[in-house]
Short mmCIF file of C-alpha atoms in Angstrom, two decimals:
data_model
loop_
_atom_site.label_atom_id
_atom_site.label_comp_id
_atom_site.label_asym_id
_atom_site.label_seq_id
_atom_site.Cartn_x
_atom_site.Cartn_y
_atom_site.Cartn_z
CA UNK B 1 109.23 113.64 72.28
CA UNK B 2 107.07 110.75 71.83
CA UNK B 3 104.35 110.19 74.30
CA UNK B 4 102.24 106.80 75.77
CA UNK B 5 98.91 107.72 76.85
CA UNK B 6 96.60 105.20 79.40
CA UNK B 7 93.70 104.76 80.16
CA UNK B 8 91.77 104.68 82.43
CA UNK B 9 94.80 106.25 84.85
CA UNK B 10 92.43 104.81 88.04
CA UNK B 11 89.75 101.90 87.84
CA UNK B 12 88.12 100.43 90.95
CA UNK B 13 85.73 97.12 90.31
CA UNK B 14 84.25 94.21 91.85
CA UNK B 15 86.01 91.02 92.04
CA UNK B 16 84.85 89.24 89.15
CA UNK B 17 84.44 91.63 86.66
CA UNK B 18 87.38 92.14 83.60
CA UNK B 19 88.84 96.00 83.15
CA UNK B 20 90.20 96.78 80.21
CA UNK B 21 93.38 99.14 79.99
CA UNK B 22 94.27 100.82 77.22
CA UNK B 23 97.91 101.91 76.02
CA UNK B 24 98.52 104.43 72.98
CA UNK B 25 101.04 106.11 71.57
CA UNK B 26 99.98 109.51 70.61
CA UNK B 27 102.86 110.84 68.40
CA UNK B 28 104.20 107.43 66.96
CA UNK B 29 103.46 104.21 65.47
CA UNK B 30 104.44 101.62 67.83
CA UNK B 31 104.76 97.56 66.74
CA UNK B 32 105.96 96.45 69.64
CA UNK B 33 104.55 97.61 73.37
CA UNK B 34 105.25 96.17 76.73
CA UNK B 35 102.60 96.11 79.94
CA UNK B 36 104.65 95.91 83.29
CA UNK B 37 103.09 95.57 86.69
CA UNK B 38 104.63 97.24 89.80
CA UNK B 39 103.41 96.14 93.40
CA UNK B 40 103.85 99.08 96.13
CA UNK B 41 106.87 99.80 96.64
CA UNK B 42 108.66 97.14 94.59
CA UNK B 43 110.07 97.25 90.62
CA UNK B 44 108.34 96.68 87.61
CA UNK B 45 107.80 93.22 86.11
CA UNK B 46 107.60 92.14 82.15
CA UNK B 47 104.04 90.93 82.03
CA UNK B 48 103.70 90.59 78.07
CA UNK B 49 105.38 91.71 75.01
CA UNK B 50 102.34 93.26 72.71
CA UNK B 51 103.21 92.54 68.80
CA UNK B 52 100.80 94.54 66.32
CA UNK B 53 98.91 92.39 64.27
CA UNK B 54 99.92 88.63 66.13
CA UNK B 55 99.58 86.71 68.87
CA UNK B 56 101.36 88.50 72.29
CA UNK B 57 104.48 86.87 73.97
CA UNK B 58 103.74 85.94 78.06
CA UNK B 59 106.52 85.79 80.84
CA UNK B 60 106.98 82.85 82.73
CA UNK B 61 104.20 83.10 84.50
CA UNK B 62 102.04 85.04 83.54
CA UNK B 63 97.99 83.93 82.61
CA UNK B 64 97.85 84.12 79.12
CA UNK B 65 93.93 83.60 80.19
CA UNK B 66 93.94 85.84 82.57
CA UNK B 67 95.42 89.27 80.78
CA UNK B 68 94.27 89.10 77.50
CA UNK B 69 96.13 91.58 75.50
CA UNK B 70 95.30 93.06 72.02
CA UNK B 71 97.25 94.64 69.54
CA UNK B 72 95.19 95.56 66.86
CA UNK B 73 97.08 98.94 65.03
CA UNK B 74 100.00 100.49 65.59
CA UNK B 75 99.08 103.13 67.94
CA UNK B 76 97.22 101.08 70.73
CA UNK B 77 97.31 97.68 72.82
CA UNK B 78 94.95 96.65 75.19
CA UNK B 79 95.19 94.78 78.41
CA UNK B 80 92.34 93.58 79.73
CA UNK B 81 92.19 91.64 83.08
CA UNK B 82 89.58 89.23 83.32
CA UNK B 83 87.52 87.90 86.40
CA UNK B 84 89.51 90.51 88.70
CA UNK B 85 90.03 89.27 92.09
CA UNK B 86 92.01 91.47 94.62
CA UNK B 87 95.36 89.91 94.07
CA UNK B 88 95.26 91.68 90.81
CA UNK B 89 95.10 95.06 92.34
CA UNK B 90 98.22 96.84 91.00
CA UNK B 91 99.54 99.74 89.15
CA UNK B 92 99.79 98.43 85.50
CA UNK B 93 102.53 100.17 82.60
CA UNK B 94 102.41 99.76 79.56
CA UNK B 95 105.66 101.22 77.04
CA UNK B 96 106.54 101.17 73.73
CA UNK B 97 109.37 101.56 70.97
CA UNK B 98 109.00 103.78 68.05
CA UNK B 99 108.39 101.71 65.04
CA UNK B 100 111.32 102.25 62.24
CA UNK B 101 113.33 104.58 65.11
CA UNK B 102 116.31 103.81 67.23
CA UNK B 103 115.27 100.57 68.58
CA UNK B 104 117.02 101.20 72.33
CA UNK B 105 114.76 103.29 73.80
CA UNK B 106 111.23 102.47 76.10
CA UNK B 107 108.87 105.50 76.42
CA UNK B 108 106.11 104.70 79.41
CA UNK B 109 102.95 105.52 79.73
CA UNK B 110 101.96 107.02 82.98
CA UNK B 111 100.08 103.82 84.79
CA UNK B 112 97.08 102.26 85.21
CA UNK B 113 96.40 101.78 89.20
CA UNK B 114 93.64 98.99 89.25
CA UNK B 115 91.99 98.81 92.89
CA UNK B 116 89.58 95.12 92.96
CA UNK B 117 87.27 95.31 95.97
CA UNK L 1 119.98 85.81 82.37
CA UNK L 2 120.21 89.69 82.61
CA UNK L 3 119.72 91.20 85.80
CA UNK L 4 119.78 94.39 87.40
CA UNK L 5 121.14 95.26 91.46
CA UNK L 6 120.56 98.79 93.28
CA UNK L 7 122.29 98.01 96.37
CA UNK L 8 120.30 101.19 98.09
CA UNK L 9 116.77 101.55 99.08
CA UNK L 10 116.81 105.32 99.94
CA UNK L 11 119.94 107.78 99.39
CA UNK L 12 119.65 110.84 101.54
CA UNK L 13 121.44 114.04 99.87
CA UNK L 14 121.25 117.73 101.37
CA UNK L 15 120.20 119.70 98.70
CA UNK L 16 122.91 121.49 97.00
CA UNK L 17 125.30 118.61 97.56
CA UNK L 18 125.90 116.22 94.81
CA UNK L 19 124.33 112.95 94.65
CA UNK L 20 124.51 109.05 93.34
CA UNK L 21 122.22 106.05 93.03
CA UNK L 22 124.41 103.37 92.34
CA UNK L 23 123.58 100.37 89.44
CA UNK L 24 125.35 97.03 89.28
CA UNK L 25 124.22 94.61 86.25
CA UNK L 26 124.90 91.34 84.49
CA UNK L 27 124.62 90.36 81.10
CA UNK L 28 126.15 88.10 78.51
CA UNK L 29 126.95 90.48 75.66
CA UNK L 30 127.01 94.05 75.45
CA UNK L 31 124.82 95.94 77.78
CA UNK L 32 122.38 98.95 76.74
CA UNK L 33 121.66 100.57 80.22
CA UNK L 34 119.16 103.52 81.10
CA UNK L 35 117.70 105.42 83.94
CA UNK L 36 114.47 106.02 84.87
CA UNK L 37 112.89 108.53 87.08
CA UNK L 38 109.32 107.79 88.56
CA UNK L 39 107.03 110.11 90.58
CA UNK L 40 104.25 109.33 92.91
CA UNK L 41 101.17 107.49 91.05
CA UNK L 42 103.31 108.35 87.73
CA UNK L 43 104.92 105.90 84.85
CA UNK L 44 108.42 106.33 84.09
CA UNK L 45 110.15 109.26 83.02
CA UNK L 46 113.11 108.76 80.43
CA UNK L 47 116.69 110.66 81.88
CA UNK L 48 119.64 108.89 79.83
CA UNK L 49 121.28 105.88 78.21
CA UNK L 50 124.48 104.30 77.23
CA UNK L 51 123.98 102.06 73.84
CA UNK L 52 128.11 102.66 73.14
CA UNK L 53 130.48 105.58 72.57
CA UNK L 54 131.94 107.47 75.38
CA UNK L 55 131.86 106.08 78.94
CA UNK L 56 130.24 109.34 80.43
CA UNK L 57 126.77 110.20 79.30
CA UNK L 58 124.82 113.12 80.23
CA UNK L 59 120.50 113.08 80.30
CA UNK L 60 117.75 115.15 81.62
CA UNK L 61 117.94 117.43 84.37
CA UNK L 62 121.75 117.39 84.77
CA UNK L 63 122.21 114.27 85.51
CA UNK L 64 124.83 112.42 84.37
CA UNK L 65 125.88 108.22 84.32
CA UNK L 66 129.10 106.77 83.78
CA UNK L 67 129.18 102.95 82.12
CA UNK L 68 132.46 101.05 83.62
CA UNK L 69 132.48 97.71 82.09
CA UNK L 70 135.45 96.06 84.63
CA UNK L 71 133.31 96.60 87.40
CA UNK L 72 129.08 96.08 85.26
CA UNK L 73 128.41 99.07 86.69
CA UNK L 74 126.57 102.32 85.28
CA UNK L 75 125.88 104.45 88.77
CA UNK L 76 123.75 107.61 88.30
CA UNK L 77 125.28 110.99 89.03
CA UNK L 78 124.22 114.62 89.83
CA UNK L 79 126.64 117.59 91.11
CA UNK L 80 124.58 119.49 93.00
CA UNK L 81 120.86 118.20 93.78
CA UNK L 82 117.44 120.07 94.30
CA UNK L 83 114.53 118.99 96.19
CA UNK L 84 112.46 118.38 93.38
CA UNK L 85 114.77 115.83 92.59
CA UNK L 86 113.49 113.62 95.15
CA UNK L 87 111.88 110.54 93.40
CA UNK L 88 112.19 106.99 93.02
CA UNK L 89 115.05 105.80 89.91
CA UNK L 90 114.98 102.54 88.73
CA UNK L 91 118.18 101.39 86.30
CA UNK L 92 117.80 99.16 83.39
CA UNK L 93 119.44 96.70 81.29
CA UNK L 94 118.82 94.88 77.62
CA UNK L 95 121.05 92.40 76.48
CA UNK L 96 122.12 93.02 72.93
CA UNK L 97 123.38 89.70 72.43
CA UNK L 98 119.84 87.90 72.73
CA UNK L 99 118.13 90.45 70.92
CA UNK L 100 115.18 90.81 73.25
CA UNK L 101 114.13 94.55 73.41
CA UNK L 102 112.03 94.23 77.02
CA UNK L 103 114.18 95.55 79.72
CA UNK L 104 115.17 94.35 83.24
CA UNK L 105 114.35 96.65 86.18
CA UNK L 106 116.45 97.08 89.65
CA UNK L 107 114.87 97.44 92.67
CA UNK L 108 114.51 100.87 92.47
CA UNK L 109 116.35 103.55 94.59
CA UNK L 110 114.07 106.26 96.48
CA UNK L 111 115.87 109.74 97.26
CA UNK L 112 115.47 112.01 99.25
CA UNK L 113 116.55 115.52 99.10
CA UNK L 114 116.69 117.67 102.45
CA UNK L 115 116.16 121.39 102.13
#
């Protein structure tokens, strides 16, 4: 089946520094990914839509600023989170859609938990 | 404005006895649902979906969810359930009609399986 990798799968950093997270998909080329970010306890939330090759697309609310994401090839996406502050600790998921496959289905990667001290 | 409702925080099943997380959504065209299955500190493991076809549709690990459009619902079934079972599911929903392929979470439903 087709498989998201992350990475780092645990960061912990000083408020103020950026961490950069790293999304692949190891068996599949991927032009569209997703990053998601689930408090404790609580759902996941659409962050950004990743699009290989352009700009990404932000949710209402989101920093555009803030979580800079890069999609440069069709197997990975970065998110990186810039001038961390502790708000931003959080378990960050990213997921993606098989490029030229059935269209309906999200495979995750297995989460990012960022801890900012 | 899709959305997604799991009426239950935690569902408490005796193993052995069958189970279900229910799902409620809303959408203005035709609904693609799934189920997700997530694990402590894990992402989200894939167990079914309903795109279109028959109303019943079977996934990973025996479960099984049945789409019933009169009442946007797409509840999450099991006949018997095991321990290992026990794990948070979160349903999902994409709105075919707007074309936009992120999906909408529920709250998330935690069981718990009893030995």
């Amino acid at each position: 089946g087709a498989v998201v990798s992350q990475h780092p799968s645990r960061v912990i950093c000083k408020s103020g520094t950026s961490v950069k997270i790293e999304c692949r998909s190891l068996d599949f080329q991927a032009t569209t990914m997703f990053w998601y970010r689930q408090f404790p306890k609580q759902s996941l939330m659409l962050m950004a839509t990743s699009n290989e090759g352009s700009k990404a697309t932000y949710e209402q609310g989101v920093e555009k600023d803030k979580f800079l994401i890069n999609h440069a090839s069709l197997t990975l996406s970065t998110l990186t989170v810039t001038s961390a502050h502790p708000e931003d600790s959080s378990f960050y998921i990213c997921s993606a859609f098989i490029s030229g496959g059935p269209s309906d289905t999200q495979y995750f990667g297995p989460g990012t938990r960022l801890t900012v001290l | 404005a899709q959305s997604v409702a799991q009426p239950e925080d935690q569902v408490n099943v005796a193993e052995g006895n069958p189970l279900t997380v229910k799902c409620t959504y809303s959408v203005s065209g035709n609904p693609y649902l799934f189920w997700y299955v997530q694990y402590p500190n894990r992402g989200l493991q894939f167990l079914l979906k309903y795109i279109t076809g028959d109303n019943l549709v079977k996934g990973s690990y025996g479960f099984e969810a049945e789409f019933n459009k009169s009442q946007t619902s797409f509840h999450l079934k099991k006949p018997s359930a095991l321990v290992s079972d026990s794990a948070l599911y979160f349903c999902a929903v994409r709105d075919s009609y707007t074309g936009r392929r992120a999906l909408t979470f529920g709250s998330g439903t935690r069981l718990q399986v009893q030995p």
